[in-house]
PDB file of C-alpha atoms in Angstrom:
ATOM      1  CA  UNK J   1       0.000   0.000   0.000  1.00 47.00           C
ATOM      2  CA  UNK J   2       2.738   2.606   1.059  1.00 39.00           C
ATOM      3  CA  UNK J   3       4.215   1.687  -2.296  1.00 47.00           C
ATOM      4  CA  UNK J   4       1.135   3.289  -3.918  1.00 44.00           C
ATOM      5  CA  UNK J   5       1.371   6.615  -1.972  1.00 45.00           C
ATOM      6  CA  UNK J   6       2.950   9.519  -2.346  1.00 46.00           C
ATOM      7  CA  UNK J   7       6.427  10.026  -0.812  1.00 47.00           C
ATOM      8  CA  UNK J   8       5.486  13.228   1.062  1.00 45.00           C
ATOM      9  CA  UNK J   9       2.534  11.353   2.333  1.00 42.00           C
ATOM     10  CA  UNK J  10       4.523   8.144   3.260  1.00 40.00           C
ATOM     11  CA  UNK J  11       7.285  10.108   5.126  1.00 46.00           C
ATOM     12  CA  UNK J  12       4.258  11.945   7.028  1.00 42.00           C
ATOM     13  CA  UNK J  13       2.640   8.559   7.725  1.00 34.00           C
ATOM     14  CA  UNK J  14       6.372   6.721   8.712  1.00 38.00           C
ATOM     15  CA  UNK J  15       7.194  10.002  11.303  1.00 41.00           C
ATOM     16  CA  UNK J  16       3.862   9.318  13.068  1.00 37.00           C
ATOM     17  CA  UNK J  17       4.261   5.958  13.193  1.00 34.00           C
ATOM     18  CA  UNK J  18       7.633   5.785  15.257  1.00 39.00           C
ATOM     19  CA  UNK J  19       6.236   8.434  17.535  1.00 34.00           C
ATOM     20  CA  UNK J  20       3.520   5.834  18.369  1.00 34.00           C
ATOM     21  CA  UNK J  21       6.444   2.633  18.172  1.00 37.00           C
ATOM     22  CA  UNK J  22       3.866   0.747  15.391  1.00 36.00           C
ATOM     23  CA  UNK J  23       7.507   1.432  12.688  1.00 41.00           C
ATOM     24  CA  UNK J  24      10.635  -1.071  12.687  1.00 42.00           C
ATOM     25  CA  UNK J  25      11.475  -3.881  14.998  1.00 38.00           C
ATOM     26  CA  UNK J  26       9.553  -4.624  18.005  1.00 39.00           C
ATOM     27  CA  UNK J  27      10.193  -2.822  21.104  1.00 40.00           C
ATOM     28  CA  UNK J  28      10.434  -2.047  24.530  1.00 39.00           C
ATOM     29  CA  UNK J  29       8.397   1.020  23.687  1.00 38.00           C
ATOM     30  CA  UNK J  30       6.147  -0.200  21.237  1.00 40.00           C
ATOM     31  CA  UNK J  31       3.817  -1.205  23.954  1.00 40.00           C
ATOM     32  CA  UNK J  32       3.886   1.935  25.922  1.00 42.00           C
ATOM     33  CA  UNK J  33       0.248   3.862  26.075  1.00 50.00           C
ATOM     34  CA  UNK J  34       0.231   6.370  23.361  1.00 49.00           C
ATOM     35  CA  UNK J  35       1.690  10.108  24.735  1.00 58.00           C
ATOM     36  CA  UNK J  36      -0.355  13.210  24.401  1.00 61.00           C
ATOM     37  CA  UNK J  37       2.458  14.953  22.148  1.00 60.00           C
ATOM     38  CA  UNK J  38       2.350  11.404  19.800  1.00 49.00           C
ATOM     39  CA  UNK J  39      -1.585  11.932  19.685  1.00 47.00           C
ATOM     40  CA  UNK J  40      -1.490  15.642  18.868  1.00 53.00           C
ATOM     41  CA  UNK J  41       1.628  14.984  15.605  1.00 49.00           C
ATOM     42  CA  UNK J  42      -0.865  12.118  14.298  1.00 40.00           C
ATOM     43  CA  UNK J  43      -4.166  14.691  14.535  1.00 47.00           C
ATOM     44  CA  UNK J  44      -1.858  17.596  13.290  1.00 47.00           C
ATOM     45  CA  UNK J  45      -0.463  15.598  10.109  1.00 42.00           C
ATOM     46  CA  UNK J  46      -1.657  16.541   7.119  1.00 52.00           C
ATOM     47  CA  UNK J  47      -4.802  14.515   5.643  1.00 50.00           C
ATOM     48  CA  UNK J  48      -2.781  14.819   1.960  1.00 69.00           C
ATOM     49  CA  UNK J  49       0.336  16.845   1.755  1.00 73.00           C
ATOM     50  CA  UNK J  50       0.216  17.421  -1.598  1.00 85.00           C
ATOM     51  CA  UNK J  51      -2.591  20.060  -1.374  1.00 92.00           C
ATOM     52  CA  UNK J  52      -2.968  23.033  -2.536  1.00 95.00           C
ATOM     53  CA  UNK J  53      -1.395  25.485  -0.049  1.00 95.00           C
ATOM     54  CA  UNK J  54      -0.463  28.884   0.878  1.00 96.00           C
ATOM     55  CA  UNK J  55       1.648  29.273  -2.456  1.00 97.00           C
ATOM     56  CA  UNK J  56      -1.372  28.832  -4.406  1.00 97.00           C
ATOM     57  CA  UNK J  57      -3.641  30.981  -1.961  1.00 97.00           C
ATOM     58  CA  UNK J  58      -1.080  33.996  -2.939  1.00 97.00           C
ATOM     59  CA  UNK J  59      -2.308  33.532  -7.048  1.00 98.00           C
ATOM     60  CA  UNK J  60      -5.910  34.612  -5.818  1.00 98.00           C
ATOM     61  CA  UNK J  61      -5.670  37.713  -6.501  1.00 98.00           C
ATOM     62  CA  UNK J  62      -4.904  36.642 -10.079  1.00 98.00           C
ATOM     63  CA  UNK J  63      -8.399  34.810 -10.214  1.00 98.00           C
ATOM     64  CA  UNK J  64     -11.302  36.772 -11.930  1.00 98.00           C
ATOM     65  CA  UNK J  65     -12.462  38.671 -15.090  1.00 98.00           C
ATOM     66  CA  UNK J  66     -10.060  41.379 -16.437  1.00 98.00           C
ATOM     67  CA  UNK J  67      -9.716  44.411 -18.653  1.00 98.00           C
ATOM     68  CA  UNK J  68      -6.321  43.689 -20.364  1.00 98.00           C
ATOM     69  CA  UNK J  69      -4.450  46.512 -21.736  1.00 98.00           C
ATOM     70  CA  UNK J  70      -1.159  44.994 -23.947  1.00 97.00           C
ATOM     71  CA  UNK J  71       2.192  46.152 -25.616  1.00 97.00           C
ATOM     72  CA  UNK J  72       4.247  44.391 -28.056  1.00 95.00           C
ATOM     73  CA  UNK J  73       7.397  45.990 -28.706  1.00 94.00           C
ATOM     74  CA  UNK J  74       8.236  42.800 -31.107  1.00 90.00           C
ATOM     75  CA  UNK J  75       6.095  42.343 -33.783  1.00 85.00           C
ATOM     76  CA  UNK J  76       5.311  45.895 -34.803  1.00 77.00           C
ATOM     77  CA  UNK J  77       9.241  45.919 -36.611  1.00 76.00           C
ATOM     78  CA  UNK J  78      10.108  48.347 -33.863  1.00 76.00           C
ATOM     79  CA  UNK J  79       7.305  50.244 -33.194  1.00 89.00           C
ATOM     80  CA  UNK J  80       5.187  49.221 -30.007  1.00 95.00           C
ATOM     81  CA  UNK J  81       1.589  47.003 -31.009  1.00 95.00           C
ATOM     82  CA  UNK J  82      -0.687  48.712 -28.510  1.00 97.00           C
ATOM     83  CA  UNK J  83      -3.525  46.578 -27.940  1.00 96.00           C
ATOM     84  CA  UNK J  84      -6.754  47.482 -25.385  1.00 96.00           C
ATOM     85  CA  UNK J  85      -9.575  45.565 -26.468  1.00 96.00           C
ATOM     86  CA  UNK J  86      -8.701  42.508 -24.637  1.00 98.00           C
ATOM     87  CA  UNK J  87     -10.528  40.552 -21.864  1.00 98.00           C
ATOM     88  CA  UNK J  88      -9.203  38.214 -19.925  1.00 98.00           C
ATOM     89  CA  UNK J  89     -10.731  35.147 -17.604  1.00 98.00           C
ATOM     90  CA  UNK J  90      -8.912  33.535 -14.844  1.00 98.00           C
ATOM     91  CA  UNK J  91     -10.332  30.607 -12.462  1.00 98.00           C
ATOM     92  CA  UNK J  92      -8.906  27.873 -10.570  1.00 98.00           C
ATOM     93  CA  UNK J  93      -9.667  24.497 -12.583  1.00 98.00           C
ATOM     94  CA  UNK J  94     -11.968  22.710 -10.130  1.00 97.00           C
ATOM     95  CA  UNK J  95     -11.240  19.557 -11.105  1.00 97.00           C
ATOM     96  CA  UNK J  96      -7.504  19.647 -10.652  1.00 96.00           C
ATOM     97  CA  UNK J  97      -8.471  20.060  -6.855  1.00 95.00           C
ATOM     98  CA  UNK J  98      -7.911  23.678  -7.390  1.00 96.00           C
ATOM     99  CA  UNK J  99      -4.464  23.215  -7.497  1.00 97.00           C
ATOM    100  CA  UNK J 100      -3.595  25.188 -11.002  1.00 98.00           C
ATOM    101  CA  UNK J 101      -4.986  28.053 -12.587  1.00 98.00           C
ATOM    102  CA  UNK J 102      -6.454  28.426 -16.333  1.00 98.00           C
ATOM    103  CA  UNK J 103      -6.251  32.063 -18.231  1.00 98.00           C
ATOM    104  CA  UNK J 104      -8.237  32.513 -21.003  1.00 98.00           C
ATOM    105  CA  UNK J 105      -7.348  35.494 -23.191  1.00 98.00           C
ATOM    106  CA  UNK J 106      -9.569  37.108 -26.061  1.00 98.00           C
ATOM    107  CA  UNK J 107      -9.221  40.183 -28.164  1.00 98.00           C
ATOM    108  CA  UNK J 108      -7.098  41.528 -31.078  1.00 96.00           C
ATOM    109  CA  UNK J 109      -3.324  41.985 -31.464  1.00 94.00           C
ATOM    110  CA  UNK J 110      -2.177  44.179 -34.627  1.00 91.00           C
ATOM    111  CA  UNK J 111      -5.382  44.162 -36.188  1.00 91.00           C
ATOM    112  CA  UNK J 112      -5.957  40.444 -35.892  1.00 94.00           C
ATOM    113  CA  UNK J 113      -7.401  38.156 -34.359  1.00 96.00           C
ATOM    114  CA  UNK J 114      -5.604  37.236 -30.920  1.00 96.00           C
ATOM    115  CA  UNK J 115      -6.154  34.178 -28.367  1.00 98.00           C
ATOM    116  CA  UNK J 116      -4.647  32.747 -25.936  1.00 97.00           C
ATOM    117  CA  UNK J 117      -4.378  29.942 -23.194  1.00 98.00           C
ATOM    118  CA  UNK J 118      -2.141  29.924 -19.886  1.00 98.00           C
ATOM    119  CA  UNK J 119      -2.194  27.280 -16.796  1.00 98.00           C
ATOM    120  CA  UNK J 120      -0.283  28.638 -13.550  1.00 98.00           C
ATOM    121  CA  UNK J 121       0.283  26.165 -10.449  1.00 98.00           C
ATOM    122  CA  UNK J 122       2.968  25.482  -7.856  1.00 98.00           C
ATOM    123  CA  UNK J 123       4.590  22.364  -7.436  1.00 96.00           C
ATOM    124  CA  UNK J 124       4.433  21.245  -4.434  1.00 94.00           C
ATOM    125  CA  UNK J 125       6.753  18.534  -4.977  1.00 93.00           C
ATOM    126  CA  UNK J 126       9.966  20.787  -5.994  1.00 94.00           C
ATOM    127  CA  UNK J 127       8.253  24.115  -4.067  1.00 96.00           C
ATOM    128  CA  UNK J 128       8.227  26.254  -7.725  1.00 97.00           C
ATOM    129  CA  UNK J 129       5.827  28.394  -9.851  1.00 98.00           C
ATOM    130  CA  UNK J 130       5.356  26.685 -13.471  1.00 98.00           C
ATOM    131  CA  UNK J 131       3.718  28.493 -16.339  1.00 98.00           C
ATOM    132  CA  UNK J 132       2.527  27.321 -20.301  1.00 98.00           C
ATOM    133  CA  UNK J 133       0.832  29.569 -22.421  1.00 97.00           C
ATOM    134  CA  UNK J 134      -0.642  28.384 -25.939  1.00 97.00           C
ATOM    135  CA  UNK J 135      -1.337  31.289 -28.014  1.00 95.00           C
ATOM    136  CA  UNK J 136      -2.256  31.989 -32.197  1.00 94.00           C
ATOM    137  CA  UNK J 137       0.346  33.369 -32.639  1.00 88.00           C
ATOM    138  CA  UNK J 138       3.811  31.669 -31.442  1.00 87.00           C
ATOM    139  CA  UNK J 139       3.603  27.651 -32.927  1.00 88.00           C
ATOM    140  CA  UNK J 140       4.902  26.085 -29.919  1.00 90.00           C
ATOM    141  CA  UNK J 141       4.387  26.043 -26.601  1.00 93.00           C
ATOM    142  CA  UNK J 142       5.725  28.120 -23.925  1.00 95.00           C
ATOM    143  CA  UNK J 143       7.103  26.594 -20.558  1.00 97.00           C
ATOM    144  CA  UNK J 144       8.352  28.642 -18.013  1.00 98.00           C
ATOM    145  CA  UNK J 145       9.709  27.295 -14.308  1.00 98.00           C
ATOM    146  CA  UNK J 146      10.384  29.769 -11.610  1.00 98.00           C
ATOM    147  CA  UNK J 147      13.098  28.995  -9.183  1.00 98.00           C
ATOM    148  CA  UNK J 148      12.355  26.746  -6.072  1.00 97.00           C
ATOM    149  CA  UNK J 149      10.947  28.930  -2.846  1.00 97.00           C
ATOM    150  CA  UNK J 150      11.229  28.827   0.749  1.00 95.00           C
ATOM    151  CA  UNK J 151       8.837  32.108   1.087  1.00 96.00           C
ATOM    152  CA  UNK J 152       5.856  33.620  -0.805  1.00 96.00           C
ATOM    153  CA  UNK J 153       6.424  36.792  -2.800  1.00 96.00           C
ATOM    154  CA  UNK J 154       4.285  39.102  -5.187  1.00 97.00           C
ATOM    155  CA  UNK J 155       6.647  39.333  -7.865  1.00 98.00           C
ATOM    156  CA  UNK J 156       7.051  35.732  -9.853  1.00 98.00           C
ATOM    157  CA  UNK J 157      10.233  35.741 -11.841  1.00 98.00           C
ATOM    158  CA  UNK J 158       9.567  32.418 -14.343  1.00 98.00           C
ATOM    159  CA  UNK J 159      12.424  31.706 -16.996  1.00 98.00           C
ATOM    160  CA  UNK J 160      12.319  29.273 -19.743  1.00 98.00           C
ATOM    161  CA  UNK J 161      13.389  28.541 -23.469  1.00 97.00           C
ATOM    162  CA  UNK J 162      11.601  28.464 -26.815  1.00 95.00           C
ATOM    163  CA  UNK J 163      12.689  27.713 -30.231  1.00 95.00           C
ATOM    164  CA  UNK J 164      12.454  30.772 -32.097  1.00 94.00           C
ATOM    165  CA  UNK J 165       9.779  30.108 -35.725  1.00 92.00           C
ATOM    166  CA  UNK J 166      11.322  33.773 -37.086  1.00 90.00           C
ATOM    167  CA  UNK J 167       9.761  36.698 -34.432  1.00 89.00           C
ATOM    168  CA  UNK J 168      12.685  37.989 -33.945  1.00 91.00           C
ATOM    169  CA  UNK J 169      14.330  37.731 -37.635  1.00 90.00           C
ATOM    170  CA  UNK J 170      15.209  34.992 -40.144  1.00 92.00           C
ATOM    171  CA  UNK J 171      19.078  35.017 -38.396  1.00 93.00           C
ATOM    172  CA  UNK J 172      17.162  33.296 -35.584  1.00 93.00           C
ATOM    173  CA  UNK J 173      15.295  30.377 -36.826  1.00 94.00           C
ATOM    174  CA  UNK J 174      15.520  27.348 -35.214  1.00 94.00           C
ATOM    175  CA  UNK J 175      17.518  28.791 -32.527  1.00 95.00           C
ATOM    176  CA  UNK J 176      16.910  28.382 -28.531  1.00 96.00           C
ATOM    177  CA  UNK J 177      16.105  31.705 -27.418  1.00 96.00           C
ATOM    178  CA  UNK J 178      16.007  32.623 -23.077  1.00 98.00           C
ATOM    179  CA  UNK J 179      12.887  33.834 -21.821  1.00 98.00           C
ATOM    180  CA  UNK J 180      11.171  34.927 -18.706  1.00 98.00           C
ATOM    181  CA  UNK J 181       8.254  35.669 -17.607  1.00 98.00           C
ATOM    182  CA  UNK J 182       7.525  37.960 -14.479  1.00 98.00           C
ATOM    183  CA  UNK J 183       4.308  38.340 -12.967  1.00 98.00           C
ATOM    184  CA  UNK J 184       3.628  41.320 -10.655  1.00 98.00           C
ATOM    185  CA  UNK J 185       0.547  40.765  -7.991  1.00 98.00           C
ATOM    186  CA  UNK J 186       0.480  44.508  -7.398  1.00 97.00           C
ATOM    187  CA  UNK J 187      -3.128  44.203  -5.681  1.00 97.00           C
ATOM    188  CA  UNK J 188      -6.539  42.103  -5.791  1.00 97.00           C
ATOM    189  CA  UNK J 189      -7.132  44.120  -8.767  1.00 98.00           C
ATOM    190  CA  UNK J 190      -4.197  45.153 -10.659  1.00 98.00           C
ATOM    191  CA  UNK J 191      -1.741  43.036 -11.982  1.00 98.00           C
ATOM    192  CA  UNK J 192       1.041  42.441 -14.921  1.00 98.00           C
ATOM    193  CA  UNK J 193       2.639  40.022 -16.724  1.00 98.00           C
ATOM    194  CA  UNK J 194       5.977  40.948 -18.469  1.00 98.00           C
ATOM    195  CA  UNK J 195       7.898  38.810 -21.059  1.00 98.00           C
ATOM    196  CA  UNK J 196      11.683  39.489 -21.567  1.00 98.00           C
ATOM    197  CA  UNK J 197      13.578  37.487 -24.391  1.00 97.00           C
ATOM    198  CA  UNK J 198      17.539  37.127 -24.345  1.00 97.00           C
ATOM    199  CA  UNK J 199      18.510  36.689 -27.971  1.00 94.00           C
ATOM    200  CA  UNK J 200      22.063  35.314 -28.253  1.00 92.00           C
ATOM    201  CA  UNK J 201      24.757  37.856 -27.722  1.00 91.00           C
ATOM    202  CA  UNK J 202      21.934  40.068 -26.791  1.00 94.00           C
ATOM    203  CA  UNK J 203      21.623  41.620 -23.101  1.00 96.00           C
ATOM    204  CA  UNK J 204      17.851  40.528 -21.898  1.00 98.00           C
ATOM    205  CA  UNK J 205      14.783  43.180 -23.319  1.00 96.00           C
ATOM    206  CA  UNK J 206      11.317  43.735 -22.545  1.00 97.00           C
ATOM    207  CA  UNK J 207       9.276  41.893 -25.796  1.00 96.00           C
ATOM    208  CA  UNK J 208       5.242  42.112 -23.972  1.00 96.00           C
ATOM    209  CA  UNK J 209       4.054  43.692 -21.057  1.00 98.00           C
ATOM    210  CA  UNK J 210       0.408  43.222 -20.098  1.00 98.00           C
ATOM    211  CA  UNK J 211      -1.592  45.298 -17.542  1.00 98.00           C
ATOM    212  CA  UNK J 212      -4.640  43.576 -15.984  1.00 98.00           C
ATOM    213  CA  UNK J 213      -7.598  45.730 -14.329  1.00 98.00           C
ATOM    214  CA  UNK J 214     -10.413  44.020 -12.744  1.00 98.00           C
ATOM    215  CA  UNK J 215     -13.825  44.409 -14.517  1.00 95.00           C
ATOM    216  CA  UNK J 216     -16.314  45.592 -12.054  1.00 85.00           C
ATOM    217  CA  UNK J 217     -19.025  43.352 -11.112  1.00 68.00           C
TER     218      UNK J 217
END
């Protein structure tokens, strides 16, 4: 059975279970009465410790229907795409036992048509921020992983790689470009999401900033 569980959920189980002598080898103090401070570890170990905790609770604020002002300083061959009829809807995915977030976005980017789709969750497992975004107009995924934590923070600094298609010139084709995303929590209803890109030999620039403002009602 403990072969079928997860580690951070065995170790939690194993801990309690030498507290109470029922791990190991028989012992001399297997059969003593169970202690008050063995009772209270068992009733204060966590039911599943792979739940969603407070790392997650601090991407509330994210959660919700937004006004989405964004700037492209990439595609518009270097002047910026202002784009400000954008909505964007962010909700935890219920049946992922709330444990990631999905962003919908909707609107128009240099005249055309413009979509995309993000899911944001923390690993629990190796304590870091992950984010993928599917959008018309990149043809790949992009997969960002923020650095492991010890304490929460409203700034999320997420790098990654992508294989450039062309976007930032025919030189780079086919080449792994550094990325990073960083998301700024700068209240329950104002956030932003900025994307830098290091192009080789490059020093790191702003490509996309995006300023979220919470839609009344």
């Amino acid at each position: 059975m403990l072969n079928r569980m997860a580690p951070a959920v065995v170790s939690t189980l194993v801990s309690a279970l030498a507290v109470l002598g029922l791990a190991g080898a028989p012992s001399a103090s297997a059969a003593a009465p169970i202690t008050a401070r063995a009772a209270a570890q068992v009733r204060s170990a966590p039911a599943d410790a792979l739940a969603p905790g407070p790392f997650h609770r601090q991407l509330d604020p994210l959660a919700g229907t937004w006004k989405a002002v964004k700037t492209n300083y990439l595609l518009g061959g270097g002047k910026p795409i202002v784009s400000r009829d954008i909505t964007v809807t962010t909700r935890w995915i219920a049946k992922t036992g709330g444990r990631f977030l999905e962003e919908r976005t909707e609107g128009t980017l240099g005249g055309n048509t413009y979509f995309r789709l993000g899911v944001l969750g923390f690993s629990t497992i190796d304590r870091r921020y992950k984010w993928t975004t599917f959008d018309s107009v990149t043809p790949t995924a992009m997969t960002y992983r923020g650095p492991a934590l010890t304490k929460r923070t409203n700034k999320l600094s997420l790098p990654g790689t992508f294989t450039d298609p062309g976007v930032l010139g025919p030189e780079y084709v086919g080449k792994t470009i550094p990325m990073r995303t960083v998301i700024t929590i700068r209240s329950n209803d104002k956030h932003t999401f900025d994307l830098y890109f290091t192009p080789p030999g490059q020093s790191e620039r702003l490509v996309d900033r995006v300023v979220y403002t919470r839609r009344a009602g």
